[in-house]
Coordinates of C-alpha atoms in Angstrom, one line a residue:
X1 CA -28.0 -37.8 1.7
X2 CA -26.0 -34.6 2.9
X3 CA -27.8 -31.4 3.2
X4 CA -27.0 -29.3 0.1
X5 CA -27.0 -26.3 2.5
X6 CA -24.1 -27.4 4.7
X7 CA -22.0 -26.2 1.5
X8 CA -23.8 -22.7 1.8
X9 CA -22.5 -20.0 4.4
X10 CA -25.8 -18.2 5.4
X11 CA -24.4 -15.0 5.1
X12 CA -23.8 -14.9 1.3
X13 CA -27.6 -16.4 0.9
X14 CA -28.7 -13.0 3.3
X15 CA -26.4 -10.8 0.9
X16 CA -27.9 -12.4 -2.0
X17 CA -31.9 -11.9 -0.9
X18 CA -30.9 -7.9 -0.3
X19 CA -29.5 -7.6 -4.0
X20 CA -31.6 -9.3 -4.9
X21 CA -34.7 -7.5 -3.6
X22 CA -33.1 -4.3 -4.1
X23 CA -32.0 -4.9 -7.1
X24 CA -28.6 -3.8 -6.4
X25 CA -24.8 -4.5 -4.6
X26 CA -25.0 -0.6 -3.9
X27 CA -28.4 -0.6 -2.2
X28 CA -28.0 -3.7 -0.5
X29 CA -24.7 -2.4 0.8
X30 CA -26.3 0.2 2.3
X31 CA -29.2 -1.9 3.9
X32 CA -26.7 -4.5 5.3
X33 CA -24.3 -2.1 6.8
X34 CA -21.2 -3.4 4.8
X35 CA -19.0 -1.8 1.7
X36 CA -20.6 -2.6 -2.0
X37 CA -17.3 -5.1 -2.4
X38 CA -17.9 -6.7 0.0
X39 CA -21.6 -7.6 -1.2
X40 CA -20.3 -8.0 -4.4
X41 CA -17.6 -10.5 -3.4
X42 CA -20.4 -12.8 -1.1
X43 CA -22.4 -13.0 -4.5
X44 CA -19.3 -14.3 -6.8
X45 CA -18.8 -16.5 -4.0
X46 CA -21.9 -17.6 -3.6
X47 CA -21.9 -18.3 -7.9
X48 CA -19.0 -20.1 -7.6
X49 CA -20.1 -22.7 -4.8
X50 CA -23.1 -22.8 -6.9
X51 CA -20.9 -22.9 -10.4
X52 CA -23.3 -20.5 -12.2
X53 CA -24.4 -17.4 -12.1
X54 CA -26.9 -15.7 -10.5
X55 CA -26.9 -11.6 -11.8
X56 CA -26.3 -10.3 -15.2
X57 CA -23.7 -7.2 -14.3
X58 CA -24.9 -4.4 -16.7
X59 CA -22.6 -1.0 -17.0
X60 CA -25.5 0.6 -14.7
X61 CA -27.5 -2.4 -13.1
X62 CA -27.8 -5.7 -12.6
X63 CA -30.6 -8.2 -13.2
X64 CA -31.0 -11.6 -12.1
X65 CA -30.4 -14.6 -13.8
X66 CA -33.5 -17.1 -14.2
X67 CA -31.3 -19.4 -11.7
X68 CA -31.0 -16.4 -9.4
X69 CA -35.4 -15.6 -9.8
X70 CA -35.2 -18.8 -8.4
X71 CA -33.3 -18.6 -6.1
X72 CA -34.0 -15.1 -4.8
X73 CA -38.1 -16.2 -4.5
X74 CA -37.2 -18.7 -2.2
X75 CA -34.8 -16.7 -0.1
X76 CA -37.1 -14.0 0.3
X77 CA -39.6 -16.4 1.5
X78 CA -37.4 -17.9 4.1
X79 CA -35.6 -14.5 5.1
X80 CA -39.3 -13.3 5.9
X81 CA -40.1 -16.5 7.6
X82 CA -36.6 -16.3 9.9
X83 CA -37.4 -12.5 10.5
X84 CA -40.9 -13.3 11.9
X85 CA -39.5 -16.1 13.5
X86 CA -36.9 -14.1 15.6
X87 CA -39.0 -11.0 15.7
X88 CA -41.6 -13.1 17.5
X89 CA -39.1 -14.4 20.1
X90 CA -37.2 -11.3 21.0
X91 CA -40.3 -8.7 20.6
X92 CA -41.8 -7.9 23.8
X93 CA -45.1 -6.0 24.8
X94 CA -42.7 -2.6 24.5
X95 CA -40.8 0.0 23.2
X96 CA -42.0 2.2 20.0
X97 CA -45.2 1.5 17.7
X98 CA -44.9 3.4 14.5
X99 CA -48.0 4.2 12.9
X100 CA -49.0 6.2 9.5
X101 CA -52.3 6.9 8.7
X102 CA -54.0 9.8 6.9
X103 CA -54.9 13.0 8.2
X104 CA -58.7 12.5 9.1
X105 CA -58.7 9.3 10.2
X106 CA -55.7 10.1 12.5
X107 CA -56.5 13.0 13.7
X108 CA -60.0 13.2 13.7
X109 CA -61.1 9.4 14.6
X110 CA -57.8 7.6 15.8
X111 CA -56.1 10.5 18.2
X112 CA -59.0 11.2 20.8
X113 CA -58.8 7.7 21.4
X114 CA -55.3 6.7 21.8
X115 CA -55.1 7.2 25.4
X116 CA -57.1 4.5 25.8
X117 CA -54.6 2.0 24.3
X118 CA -51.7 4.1 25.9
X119 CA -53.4 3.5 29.5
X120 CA -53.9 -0.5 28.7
X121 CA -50.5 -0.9 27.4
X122 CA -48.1 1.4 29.2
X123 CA -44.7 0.0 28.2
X124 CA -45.6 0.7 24.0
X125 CA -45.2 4.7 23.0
X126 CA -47.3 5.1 20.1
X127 CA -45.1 7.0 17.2
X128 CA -48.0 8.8 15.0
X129 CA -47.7 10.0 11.1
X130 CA -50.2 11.4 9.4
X131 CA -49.4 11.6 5.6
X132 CA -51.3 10.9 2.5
X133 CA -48.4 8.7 1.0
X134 CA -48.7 5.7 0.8
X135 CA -45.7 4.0 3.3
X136 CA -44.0 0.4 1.9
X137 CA -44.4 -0.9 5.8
X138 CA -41.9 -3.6 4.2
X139 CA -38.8 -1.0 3.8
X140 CA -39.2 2.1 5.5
X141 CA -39.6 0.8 9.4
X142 CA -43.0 1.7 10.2
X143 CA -45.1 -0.8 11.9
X144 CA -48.3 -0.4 10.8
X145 CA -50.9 1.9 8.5
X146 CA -54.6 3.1 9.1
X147 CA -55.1 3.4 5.0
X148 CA -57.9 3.6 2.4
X149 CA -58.8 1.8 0.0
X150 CA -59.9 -1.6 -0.7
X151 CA -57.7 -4.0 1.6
X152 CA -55.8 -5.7 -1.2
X153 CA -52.0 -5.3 -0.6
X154 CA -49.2 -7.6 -1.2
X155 CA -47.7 -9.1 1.0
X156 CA -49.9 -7.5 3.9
X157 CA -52.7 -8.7 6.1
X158 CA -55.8 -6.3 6.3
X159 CA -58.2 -5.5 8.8
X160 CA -61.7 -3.5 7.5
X161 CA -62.4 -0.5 9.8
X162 CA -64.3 2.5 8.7
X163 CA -66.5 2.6 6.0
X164 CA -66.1 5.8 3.6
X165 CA -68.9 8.1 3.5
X166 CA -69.5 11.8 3.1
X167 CA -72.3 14.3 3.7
X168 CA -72.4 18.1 3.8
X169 CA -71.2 19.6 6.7
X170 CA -71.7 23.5 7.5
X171 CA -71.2 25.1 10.4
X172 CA -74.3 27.1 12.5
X173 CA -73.4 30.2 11.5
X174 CA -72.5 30.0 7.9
X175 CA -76.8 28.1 7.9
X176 CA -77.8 31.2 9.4
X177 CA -76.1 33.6 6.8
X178 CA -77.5 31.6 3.6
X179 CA -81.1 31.9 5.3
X180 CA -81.2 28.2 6.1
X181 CA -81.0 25.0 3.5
X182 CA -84.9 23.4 2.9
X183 CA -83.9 20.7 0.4
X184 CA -80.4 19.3 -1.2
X185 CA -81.0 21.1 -4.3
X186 CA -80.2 25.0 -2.1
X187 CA -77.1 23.7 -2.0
X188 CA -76.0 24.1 -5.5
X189 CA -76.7 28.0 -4.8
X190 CA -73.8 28.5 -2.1
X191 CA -70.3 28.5 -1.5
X192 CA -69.7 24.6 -1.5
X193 CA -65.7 23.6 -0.5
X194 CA -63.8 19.7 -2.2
X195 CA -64.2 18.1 -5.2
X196 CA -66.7 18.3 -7.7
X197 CA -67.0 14.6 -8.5
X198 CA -67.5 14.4 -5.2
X199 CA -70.0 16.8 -5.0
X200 CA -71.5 15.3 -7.8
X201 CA -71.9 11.8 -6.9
X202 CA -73.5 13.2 -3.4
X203 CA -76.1 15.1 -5.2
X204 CA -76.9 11.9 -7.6
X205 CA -77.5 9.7 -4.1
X206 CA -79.6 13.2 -3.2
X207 CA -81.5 12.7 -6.6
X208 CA -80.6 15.9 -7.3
X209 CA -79.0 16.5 -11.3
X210 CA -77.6 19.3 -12.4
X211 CA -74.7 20.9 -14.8
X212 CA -71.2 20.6 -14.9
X213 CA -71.2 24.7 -13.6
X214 CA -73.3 24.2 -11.3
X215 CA -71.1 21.2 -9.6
X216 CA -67.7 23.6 -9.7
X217 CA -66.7 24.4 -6.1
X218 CA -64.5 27.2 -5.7
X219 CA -61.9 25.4 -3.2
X220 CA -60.4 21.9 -2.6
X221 CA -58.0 20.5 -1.2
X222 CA -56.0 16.8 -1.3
X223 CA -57.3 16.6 2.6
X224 CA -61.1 15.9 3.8
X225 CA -60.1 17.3 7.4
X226 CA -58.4 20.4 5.7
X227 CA -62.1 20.8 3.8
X228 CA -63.8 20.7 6.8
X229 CA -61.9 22.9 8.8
X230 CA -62.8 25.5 6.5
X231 CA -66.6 24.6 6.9
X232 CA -65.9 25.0 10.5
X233 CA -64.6 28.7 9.9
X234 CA -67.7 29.2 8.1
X235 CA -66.5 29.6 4.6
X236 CA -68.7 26.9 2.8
X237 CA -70.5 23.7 2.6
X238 CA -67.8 21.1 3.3
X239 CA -67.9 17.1 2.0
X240 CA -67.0 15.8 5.0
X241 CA -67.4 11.8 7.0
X242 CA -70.0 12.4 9.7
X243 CA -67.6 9.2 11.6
X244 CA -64.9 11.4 12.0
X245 CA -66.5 14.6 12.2
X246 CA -69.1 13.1 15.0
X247 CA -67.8 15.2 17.7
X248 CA -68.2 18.6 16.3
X249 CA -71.4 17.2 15.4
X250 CA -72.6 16.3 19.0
X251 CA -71.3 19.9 19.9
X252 CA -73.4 21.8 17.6
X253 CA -70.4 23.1 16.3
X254 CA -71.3 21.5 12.7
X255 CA -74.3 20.7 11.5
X256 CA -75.6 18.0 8.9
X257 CA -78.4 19.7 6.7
X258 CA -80.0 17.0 5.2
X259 CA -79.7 13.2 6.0
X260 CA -78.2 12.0 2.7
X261 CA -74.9 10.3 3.1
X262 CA -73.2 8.5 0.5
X263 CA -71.8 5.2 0.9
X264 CA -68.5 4.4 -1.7
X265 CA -66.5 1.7 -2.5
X266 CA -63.7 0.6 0.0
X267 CA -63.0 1.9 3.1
X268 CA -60.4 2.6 5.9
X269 CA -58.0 -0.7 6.7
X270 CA -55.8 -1.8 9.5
X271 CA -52.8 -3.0 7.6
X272 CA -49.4 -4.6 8.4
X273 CA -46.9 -7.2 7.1
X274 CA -48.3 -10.6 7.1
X275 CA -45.3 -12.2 8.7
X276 CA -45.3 -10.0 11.6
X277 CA -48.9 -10.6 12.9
X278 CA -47.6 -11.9 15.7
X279 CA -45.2 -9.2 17.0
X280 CA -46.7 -8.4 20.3
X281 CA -47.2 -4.5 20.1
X282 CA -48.6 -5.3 16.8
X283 CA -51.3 -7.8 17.6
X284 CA -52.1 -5.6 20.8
X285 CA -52.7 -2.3 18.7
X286 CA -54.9 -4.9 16.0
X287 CA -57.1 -5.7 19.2
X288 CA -57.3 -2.7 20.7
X289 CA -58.4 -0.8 17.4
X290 CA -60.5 -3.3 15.8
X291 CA -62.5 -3.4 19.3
X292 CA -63.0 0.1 18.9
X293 CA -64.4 -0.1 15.9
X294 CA -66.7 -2.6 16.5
X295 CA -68.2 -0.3 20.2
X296 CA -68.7 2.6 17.5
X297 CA -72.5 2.9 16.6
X298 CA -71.9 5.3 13.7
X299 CA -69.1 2.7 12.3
X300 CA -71.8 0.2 12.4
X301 CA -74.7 2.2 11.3
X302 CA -72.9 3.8 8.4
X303 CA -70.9 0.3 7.3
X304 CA -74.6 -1.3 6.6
X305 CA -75.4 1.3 4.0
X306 CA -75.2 0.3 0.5
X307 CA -72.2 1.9 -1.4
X308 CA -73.0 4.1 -4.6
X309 CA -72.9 1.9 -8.1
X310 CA -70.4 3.4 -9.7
X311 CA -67.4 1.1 -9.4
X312 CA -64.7 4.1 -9.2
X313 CA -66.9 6.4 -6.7
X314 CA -64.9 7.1 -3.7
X315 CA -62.9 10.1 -2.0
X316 CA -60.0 7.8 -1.5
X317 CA -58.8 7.7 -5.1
X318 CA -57.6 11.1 -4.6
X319 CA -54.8 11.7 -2.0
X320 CA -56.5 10.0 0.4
X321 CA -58.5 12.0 2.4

């Protein structure tokens, strides 16, 4: 039996997956490096060898075909296969690691210990981004994320790392102006800094109720390390994760009043595409970070807490934090 593929040039099926994915000749022009005829004349091609067609060409878009859902599932499948494939043979233990994370992971938890990982693997330069939107790892040419949330993403392969939790933070002197803090319920009375669901649900795992008035914090921000910088000018009682914040903490430059911590739902994840786990700089940043994780007592500590009950509660359904 003759392999119905021997018909096929392998270029028109590439053009096809990008148009496909894209969801346009323009876009996958652009993608592919060629003019938007000449994707457009690999498809009609392509539809001709296959006598039937595979977009519907609308006066703005086009659309696939069911033949062409068909067709385009399975080409993206074995496009991503042949990437990994390829990327796996011709990727070495070098060159540039891009990275996005959010801000206090990043730069609070991650940073102070990239030299580590720098020193192991000398021939990698770590490219760092700390942003709270979410990157599509898939299409924008980043390698990797350090994200919250719950470790359910298409596509991608996820690695738990920090647990979310949050706790007042204040800093010595801004204790020693109010006159001190004796129980959780003092701190409804002072200047308290992010958001008051937040707030809210912290004083619920305190035991502590009180009204919607009470709960209003007079600044916030979409970024927990932005929050507790201002704690750490001495302008408020900050939400902040005592995981990240653990070095000012050990310094005496912050200072956890009362021991409550609230657990939430989710977390911090290592994530990346599925079908390039085994890129080398890749699976040597995984190692390297998960082992970090796993030599940090407060990580550990913190990820055997029980998270609150309600389903929703968690700082990273805002921008994350």
């Amino acid at each position: 039996m003759s392999d119905v593929l021997a018909r096929l040039p392998l270029s028109a099926i590439r053009v096809f997956e990008a148009a496909a994915r894209l969801k346009s000749f323009t876009r996958a022009a652009d993608a592919l490096g060629v003019t938007q005829a000449a994707v457009s004349w690999q498809v009609k091609a392509l539809e001709q060898r296959l006598d039937q067609p595979l977009f519907n060409r609308l006066p703005r878009e086009v659309t696939l075909t069911p033949a062409g859902e068909r067709l385009s599932r399975a080409a993206t499948e074995a496009m991503s296969l042949l990437r990994a494939a390829v990327s796996d043979l011709v990727e070495t233990e070098e060159g540039v690691l891009s990275i996005t994370t959010v801000q206090s992971l990043g730069g609070q938890w991650l940073a102070p210990r990239l030299g580590g990982f720098q020193i192991a693997h000398p021939r990698i330069a770590v490219r760092l981004e700390a942003s709270s939107r979410v990157i599509d790892l898939t299409r924008e040419g980043v390698d990797m994320a350090l994200r919250g949330g719950h470790g359910k993403w298409p596509g991608m392969t996820a690695h738990f790392l920090i647990p979310a939790v949050q706790t007042p933070l204040v800093s010595p002197e801004f204790l020693a102006r109010i006159g001190g803090l004796s129980k959780p319920e003092d701190l409804l009375e002072v200047q308290r800094i992010g958001i008051a669901r937040e707030w809210d649900e912290w004083f619920q795992a305190a035991g502590v109720t009180a009204s919607p008035q009470k709960l209003d914090p007079r600044l916030a921000s979409d970024a927990q390390a932005l929050e507790v910088a201002s704690a750490l000018a001495s302008h408020g009682a900050a939400l902040g994760s005592p995981i990240f914040f653990a070095r000012e903490l050990a310094e005496g430059r912050l200072i956890m009043p009362f021991e409550v911590v609230a657990r939430y739902t989710g977390g911090y994840w290592l994530a990346y595409p599925s079908d390039r786990a085994r890129v080398r700089k890749i699976a040597a940043f995984r190692d390297w970070v998960l082992a970090q994780a796993a030599a940090d007592p407060l990580i550990a500590h913190y990820a055997a807490m029980p998270p609150l009950r309600a389903p929703t509660a968690s700082p990273l359904t805002r921008s994350q934090p």
